[in-house]
PDB file of C-alpha atoms in Angstrom:
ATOM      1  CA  UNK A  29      12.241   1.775  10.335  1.00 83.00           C
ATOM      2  CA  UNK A  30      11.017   0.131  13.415  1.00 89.00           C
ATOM      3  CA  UNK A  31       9.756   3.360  15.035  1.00 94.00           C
ATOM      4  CA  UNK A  32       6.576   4.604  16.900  1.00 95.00           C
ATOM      5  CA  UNK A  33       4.855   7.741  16.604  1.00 96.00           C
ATOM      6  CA  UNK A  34       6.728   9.210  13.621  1.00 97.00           C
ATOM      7  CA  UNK A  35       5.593  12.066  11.505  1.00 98.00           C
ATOM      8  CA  UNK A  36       6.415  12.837   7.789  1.00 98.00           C
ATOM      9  CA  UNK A  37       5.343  16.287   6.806  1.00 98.00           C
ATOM     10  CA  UNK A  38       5.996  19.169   4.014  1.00 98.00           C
ATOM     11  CA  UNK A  39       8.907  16.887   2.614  1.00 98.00           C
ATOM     12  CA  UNK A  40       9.571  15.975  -1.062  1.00 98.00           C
ATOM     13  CA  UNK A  41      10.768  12.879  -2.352  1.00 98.00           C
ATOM     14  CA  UNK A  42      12.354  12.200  -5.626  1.00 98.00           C
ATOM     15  CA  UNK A  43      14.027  10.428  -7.969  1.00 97.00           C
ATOM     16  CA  UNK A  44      14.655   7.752  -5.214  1.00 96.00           C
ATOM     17  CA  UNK A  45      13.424   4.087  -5.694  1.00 96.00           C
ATOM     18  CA  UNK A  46      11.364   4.161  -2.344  1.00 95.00           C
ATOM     19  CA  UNK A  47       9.763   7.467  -2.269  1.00 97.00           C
ATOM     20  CA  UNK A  48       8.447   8.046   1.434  1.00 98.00           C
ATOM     21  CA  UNK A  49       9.338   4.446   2.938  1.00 97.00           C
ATOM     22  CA  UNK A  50       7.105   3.543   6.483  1.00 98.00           C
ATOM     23  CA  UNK A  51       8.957   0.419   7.776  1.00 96.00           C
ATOM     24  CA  UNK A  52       8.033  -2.234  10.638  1.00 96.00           C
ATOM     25  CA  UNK A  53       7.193   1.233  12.373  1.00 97.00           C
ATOM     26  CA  UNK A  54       4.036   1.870  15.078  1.00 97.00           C
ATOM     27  CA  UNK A  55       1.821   4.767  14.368  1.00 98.00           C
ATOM     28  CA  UNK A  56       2.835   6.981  11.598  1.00 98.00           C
ATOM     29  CA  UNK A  57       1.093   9.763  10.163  1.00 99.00           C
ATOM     30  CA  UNK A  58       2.560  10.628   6.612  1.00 99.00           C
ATOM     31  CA  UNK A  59       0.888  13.753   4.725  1.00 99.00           C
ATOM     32  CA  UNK A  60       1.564  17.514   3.300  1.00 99.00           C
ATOM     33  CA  UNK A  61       4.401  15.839   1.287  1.00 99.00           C
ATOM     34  CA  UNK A  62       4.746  15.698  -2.619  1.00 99.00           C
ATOM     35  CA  UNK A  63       6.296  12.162  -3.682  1.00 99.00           C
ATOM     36  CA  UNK A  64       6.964  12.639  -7.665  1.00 99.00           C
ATOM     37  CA  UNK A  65       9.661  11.131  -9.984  1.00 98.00           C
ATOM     38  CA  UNK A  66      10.206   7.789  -7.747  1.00 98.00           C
ATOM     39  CA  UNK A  67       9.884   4.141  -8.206  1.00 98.00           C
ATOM     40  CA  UNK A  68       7.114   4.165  -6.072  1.00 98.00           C
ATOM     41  CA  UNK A  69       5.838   7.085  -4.230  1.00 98.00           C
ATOM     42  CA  UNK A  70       4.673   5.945  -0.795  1.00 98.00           C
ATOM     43  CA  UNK A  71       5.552   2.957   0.792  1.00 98.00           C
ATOM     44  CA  UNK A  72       4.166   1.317   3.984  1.00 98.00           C
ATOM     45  CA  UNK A  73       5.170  -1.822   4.313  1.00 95.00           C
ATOM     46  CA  UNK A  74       6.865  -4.623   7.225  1.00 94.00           C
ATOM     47  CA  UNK A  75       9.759  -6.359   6.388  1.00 92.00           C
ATOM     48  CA  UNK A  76       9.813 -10.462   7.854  1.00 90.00           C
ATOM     49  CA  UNK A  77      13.174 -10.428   9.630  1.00 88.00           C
ATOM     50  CA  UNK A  78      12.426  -7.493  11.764  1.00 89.00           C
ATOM     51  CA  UNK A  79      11.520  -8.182  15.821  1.00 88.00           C
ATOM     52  CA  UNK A  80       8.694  -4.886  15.483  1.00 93.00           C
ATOM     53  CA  UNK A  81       5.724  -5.662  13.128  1.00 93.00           C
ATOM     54  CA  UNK A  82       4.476  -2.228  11.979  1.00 96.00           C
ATOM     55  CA  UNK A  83       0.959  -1.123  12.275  1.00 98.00           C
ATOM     56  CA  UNK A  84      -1.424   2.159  12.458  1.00 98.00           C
ATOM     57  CA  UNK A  85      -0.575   4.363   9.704  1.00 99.00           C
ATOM     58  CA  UNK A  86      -2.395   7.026   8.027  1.00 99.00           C
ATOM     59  CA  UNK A  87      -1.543   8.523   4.333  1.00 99.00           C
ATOM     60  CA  UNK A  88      -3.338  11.695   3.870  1.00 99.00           C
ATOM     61  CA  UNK A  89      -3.412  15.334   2.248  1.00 99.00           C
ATOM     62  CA  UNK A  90      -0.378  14.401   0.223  1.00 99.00           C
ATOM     63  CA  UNK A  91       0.770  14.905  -3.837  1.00 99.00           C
ATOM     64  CA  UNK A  92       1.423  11.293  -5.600  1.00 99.00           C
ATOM     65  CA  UNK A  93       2.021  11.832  -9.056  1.00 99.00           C
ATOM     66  CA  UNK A  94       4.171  10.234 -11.372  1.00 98.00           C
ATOM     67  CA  UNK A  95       5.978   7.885  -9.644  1.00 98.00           C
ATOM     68  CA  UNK A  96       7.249   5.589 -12.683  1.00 98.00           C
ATOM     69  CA  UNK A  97      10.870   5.195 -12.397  1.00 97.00           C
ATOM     70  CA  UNK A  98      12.875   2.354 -13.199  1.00 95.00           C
ATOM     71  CA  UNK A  99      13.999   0.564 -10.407  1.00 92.00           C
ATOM     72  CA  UNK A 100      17.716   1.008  -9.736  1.00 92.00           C
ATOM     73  CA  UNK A 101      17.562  -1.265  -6.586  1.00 89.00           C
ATOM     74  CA  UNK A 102      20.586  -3.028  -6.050  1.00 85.00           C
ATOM     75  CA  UNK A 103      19.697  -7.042  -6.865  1.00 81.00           C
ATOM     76  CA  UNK A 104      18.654  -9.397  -4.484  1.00 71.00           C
ATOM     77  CA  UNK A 105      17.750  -6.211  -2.119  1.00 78.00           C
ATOM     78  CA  UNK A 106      14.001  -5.678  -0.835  1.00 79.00           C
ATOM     79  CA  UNK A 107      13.655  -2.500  -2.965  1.00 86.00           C
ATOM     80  CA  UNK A 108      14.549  -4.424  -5.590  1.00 86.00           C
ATOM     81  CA  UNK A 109      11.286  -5.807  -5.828  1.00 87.00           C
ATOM     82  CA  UNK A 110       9.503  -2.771  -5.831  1.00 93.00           C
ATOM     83  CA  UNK A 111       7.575  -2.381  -9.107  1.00 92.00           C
ATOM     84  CA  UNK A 112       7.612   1.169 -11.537  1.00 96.00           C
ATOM     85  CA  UNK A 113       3.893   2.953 -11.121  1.00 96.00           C
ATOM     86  CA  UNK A 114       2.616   2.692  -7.564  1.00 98.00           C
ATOM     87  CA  UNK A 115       1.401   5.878  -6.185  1.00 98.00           C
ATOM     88  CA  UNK A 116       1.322   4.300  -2.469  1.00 99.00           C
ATOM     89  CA  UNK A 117       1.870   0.708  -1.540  1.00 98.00           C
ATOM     90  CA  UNK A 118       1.226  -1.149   1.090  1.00 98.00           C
ATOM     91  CA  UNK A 119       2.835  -4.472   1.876  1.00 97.00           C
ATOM     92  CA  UNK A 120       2.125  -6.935   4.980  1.00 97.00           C
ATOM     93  CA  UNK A 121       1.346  -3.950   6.764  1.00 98.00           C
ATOM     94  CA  UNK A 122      -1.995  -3.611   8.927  1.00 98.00           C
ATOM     95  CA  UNK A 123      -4.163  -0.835   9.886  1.00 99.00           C
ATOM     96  CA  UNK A 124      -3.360   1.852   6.821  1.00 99.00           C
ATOM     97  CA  UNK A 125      -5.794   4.418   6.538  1.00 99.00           C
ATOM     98  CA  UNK A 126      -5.066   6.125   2.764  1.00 99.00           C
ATOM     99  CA  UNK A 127      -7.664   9.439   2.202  1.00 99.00           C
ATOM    100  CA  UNK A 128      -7.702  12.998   1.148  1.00 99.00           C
ATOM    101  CA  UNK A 129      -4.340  12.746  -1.527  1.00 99.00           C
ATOM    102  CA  UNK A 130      -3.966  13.414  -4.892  1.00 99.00           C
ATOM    103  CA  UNK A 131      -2.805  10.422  -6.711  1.00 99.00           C
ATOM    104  CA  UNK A 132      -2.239   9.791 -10.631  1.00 98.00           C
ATOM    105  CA  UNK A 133       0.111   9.374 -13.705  1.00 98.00           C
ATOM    106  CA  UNK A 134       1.189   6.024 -12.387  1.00 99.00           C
ATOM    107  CA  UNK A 135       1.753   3.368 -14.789  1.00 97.00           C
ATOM    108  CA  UNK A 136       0.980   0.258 -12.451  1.00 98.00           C
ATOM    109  CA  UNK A 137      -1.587   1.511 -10.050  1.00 98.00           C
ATOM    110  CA  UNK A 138      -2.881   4.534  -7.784  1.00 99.00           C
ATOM    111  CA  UNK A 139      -2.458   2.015  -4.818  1.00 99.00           C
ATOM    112  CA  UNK A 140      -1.248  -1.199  -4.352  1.00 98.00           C
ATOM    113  CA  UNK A 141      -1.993  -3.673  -1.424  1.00 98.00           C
ATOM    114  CA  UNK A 142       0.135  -6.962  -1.385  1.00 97.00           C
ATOM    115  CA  UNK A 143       1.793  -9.693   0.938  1.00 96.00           C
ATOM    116  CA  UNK A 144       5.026 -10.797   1.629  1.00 92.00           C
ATOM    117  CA  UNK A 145       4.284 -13.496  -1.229  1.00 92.00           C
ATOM    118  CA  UNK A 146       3.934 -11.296  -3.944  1.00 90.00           C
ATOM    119  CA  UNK A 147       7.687  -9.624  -3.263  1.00 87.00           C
ATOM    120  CA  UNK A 148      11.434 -10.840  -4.437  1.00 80.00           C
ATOM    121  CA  UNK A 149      12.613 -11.399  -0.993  1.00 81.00           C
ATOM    122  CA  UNK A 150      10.691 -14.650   0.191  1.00 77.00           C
ATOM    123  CA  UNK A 151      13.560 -15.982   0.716  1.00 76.00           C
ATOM    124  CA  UNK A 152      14.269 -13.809   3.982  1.00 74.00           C
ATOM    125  CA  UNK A 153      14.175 -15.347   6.942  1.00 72.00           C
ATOM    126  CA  UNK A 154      10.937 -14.705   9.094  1.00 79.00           C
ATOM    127  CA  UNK A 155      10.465 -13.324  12.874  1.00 78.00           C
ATOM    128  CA  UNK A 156       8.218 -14.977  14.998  1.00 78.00           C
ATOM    129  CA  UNK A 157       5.970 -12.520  14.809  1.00 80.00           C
ATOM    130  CA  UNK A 158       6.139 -12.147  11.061  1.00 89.00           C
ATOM    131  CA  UNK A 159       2.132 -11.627   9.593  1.00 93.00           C
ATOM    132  CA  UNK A 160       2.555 -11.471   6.102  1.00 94.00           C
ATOM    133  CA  UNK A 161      -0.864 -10.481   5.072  1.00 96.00           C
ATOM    134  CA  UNK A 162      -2.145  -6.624   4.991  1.00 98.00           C
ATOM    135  CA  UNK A 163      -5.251  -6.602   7.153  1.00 98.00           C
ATOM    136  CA  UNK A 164      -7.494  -3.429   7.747  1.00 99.00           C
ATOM    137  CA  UNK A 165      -6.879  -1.382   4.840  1.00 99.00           C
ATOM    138  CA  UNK A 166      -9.076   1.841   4.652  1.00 99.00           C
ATOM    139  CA  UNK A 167      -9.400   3.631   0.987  1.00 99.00           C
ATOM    140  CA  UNK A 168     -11.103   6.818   0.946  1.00 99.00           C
ATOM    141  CA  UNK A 169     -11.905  10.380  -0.291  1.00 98.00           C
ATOM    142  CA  UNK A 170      -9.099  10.157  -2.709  1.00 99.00           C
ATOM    143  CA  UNK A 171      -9.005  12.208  -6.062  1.00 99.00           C
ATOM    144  CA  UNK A 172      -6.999   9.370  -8.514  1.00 99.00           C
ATOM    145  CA  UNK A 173      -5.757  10.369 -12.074  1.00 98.00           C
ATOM    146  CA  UNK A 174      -4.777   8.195 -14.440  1.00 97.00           C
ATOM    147  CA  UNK A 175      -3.161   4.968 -14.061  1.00 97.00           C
ATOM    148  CA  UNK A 176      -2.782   1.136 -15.028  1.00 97.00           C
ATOM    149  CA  UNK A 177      -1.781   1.852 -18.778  1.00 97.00           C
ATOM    150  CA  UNK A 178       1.495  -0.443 -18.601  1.00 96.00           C
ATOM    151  CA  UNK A 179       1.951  -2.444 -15.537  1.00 96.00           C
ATOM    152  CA  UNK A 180       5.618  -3.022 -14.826  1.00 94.00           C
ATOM    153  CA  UNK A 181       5.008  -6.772 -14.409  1.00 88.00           C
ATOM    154  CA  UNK A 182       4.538  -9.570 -17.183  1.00 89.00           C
ATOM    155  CA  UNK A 183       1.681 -11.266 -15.663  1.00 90.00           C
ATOM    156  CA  UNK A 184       0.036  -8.074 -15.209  1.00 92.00           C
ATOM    157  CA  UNK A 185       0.686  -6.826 -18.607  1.00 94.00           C
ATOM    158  CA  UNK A 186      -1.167  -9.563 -19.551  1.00 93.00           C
ATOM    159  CA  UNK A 187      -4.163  -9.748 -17.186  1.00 93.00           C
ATOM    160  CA  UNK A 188      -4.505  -5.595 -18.396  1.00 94.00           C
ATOM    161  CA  UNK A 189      -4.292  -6.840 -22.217  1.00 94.00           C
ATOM    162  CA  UNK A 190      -6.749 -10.140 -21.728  1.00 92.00           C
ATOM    163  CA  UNK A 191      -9.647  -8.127 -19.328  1.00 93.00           C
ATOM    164  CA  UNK A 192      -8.757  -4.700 -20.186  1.00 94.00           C
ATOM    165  CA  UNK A 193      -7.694  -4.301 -23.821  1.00 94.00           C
ATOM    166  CA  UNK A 194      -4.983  -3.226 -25.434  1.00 92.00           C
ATOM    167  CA  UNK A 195      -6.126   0.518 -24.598  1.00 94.00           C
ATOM    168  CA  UNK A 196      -7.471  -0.323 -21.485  1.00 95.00           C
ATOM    169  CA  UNK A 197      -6.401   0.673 -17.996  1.00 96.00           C
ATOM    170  CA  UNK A 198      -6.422  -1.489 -14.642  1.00 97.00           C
ATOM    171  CA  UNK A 199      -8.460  -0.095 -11.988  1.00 98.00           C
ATOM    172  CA  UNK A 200      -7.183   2.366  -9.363  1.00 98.00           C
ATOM    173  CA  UNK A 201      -6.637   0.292  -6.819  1.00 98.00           C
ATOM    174  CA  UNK A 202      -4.774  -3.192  -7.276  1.00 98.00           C
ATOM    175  CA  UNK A 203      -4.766  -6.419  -4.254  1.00 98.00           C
ATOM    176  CA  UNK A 204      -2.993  -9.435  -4.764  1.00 97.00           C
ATOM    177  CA  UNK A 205      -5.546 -11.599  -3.341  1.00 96.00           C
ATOM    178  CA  UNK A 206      -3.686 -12.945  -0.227  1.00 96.00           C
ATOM    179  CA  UNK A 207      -5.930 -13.710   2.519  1.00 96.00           C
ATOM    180  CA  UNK A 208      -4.785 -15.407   5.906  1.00 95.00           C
ATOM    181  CA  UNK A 209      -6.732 -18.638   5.619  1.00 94.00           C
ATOM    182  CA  UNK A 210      -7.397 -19.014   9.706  1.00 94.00           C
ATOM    183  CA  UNK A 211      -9.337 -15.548   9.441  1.00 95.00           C
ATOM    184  CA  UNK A 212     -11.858 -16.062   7.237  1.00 94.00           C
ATOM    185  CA  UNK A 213     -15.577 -16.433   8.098  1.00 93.00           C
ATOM    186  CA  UNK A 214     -17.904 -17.875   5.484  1.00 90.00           C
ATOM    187  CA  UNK A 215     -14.899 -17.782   2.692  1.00 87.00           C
ATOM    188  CA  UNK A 216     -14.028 -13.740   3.791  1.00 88.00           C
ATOM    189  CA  UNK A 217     -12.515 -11.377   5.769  1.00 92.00           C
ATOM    190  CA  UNK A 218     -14.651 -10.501   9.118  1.00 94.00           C
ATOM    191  CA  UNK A 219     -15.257  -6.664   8.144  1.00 93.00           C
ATOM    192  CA  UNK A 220     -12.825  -5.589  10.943  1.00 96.00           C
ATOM    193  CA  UNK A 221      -9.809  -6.558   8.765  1.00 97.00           C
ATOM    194  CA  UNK A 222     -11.338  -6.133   5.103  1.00 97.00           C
ATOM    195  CA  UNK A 223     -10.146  -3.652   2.302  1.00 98.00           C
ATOM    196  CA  UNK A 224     -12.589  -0.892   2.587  1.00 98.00           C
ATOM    197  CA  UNK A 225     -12.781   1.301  -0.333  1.00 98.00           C
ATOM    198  CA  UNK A 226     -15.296   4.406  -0.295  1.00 98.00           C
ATOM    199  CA  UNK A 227     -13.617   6.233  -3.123  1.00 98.00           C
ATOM    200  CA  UNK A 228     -15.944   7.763  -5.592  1.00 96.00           C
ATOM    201  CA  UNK A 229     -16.183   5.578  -9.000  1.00 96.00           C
ATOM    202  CA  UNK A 230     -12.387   4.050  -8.184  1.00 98.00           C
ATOM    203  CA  UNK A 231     -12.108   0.543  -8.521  1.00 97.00           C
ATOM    204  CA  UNK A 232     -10.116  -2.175  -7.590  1.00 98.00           C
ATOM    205  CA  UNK A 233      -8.998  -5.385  -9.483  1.00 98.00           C
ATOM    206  CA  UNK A 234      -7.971  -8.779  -7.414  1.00 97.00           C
ATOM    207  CA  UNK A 235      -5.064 -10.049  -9.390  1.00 96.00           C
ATOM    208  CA  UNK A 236      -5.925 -14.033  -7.514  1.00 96.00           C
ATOM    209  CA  UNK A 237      -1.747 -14.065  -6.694  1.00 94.00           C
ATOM    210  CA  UNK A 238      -2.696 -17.592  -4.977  1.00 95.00           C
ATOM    211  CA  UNK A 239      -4.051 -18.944  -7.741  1.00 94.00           C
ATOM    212  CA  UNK A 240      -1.390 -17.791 -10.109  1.00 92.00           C
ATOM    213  CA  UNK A 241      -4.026 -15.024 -11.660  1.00 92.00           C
ATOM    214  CA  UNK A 242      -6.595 -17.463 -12.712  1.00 92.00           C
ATOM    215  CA  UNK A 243      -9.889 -16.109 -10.946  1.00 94.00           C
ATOM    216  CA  UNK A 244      -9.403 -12.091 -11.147  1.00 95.00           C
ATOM    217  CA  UNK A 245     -11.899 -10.289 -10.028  1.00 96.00           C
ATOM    218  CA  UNK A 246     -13.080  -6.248 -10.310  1.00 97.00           C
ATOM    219  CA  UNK A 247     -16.480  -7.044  -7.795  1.00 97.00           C
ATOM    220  CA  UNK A 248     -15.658  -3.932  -5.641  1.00 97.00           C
ATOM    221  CA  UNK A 249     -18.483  -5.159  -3.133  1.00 95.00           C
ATOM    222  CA  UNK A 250     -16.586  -6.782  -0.514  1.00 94.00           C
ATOM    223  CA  UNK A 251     -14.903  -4.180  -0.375  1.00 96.00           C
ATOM    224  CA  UNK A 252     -17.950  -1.759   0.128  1.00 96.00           C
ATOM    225  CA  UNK A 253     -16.981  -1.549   3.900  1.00 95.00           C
ATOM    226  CA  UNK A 254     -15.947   1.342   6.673  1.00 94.00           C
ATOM    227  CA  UNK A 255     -13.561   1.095   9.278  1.00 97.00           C
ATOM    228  CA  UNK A 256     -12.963   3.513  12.465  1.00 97.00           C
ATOM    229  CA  UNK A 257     -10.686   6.369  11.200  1.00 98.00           C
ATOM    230  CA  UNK A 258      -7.257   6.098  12.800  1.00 98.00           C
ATOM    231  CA  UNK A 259      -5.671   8.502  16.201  1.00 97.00           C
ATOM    232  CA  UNK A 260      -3.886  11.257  15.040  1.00 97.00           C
ATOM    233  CA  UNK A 261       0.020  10.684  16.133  1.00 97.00           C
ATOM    234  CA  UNK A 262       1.054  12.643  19.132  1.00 92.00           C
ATOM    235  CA  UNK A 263       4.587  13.358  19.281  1.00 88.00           C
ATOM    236  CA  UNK A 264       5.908  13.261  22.912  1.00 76.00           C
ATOM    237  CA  UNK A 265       7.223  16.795  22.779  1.00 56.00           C
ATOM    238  CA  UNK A 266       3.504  17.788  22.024  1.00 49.00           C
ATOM    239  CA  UNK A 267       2.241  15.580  25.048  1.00 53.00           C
ATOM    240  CA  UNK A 268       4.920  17.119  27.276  1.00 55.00           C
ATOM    241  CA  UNK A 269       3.727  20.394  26.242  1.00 50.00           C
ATOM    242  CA  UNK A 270       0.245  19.477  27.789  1.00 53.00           C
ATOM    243  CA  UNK A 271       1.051  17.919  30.531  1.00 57.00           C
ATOM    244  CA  UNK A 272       1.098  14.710  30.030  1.00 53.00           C
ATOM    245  CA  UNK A 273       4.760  13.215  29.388  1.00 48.00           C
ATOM    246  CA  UNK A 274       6.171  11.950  32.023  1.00 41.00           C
TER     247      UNK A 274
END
């Protein structure tokens, strides 16, 4: 955690709570890895009581599959909190581009993108600097199996039983609803910090955390939006190899 310019490549997580964890870290590409057997499979996600808010990551080319272990996290710990059956999740976290990985068998949802306010540890203490919300979140090109059979959460075993069925499945990709307030123009996100999905026939389901799961929504057109694909990290050995480290 709290890094820049880190790369995770041809590694393979499992049987771990946090599969691949990106934490409070600046620029991070993640991808050629297989994340299997966890928790959760990919995390990106800033912790409050951290001086560096992360940003700038991209998720790509990697193997998410079956990532539906019971959480072992010690109590009262952030990975505690961590629900069984995300294939990547993103928490508080801004400027996530997630394309071109396999992702399936997960009980909860393909991807999840959620706040501070939706976790165990609100309790924590907050830096300064703290922005709780996940902002600029870029879905695309991703081939999804299935998922959302049995949510590892009460309310959303109910929400999947009342607007799903009992054989139903929640859509791919699953937001809590948490919006910064002060950002919104006209009741939304200006397009330069939306949830973009382009993503084939994947869907998404707003689980309304403000409102306690009252007003959920599946209306995937807000979220028919692009943003500019992220830079590539360069490590500074690669840089010095070109000339240009110092």
């Amino acid at each position: 955690g709290q890094s820049r310019n880190v790369v995770v490549r041809n590694s393979r997580a499992e049987r771990n709570v946090a599969g691949i964890e990106i934490e409070n870290t600046i620029g991070a590409d993640v991808y050629d890895n297989v994340a299997t057997g966890n928790t959760g499979g990919i995390l990106v996600f800033n912790m409050p009581n951290l001086p560096q808010p992360g940003h700038t990551t991209r998720v790509y080319r990697n193997k998410v599959e079956g990532n539906n272990h019971k959480n072992f996290g010690h109590k009262g710990t952030p990975v505690a909190s961590v629900p069984a059956g995300p294939g990547v999740l993103v928490n508080s976290n801004d400027k996530v581009e997630i394309f071109d990985n396999d992702i399936g068998d997960h009980r909860t949802a393909n991807v999840i993108v959620s706040s501070y306010f939706s976790t165990g540890y609100t309790d924590l203490s907050t830096s300064e600097d703290f922005d709780p919300y996940p902002e600029a979140i870029h879905i695309h090109g991703n081939r999804f199996g299935p998922a959302g059979d049995s949510p590892d959460n009460l309310e959303l075993k109910a929400l999947k039983l009342a607007k799903f069925g009992l054989n139903g499945r929640l859509p791919d990709i699953l937001w809590d609803g948490y919006v910064n307030p002060s950002k919104l123009e006209g009741g939304k996100l200006p397009p330069e910090l939306a949830i973009c999905i382009d993503n084939g026939d994947a869907g998404i389901v707003n689980v309304d955390g403000p409102g306690g799961y009252k007003n959920i929504s599946t209306d995937i057109e807000p979220h028919r939006c692009e943003l500019p694909r992220l830079p590539a990290v360069e490590l500074r050995a690669a840089l010095e190899e070109k000339g240009e480290g110092a």
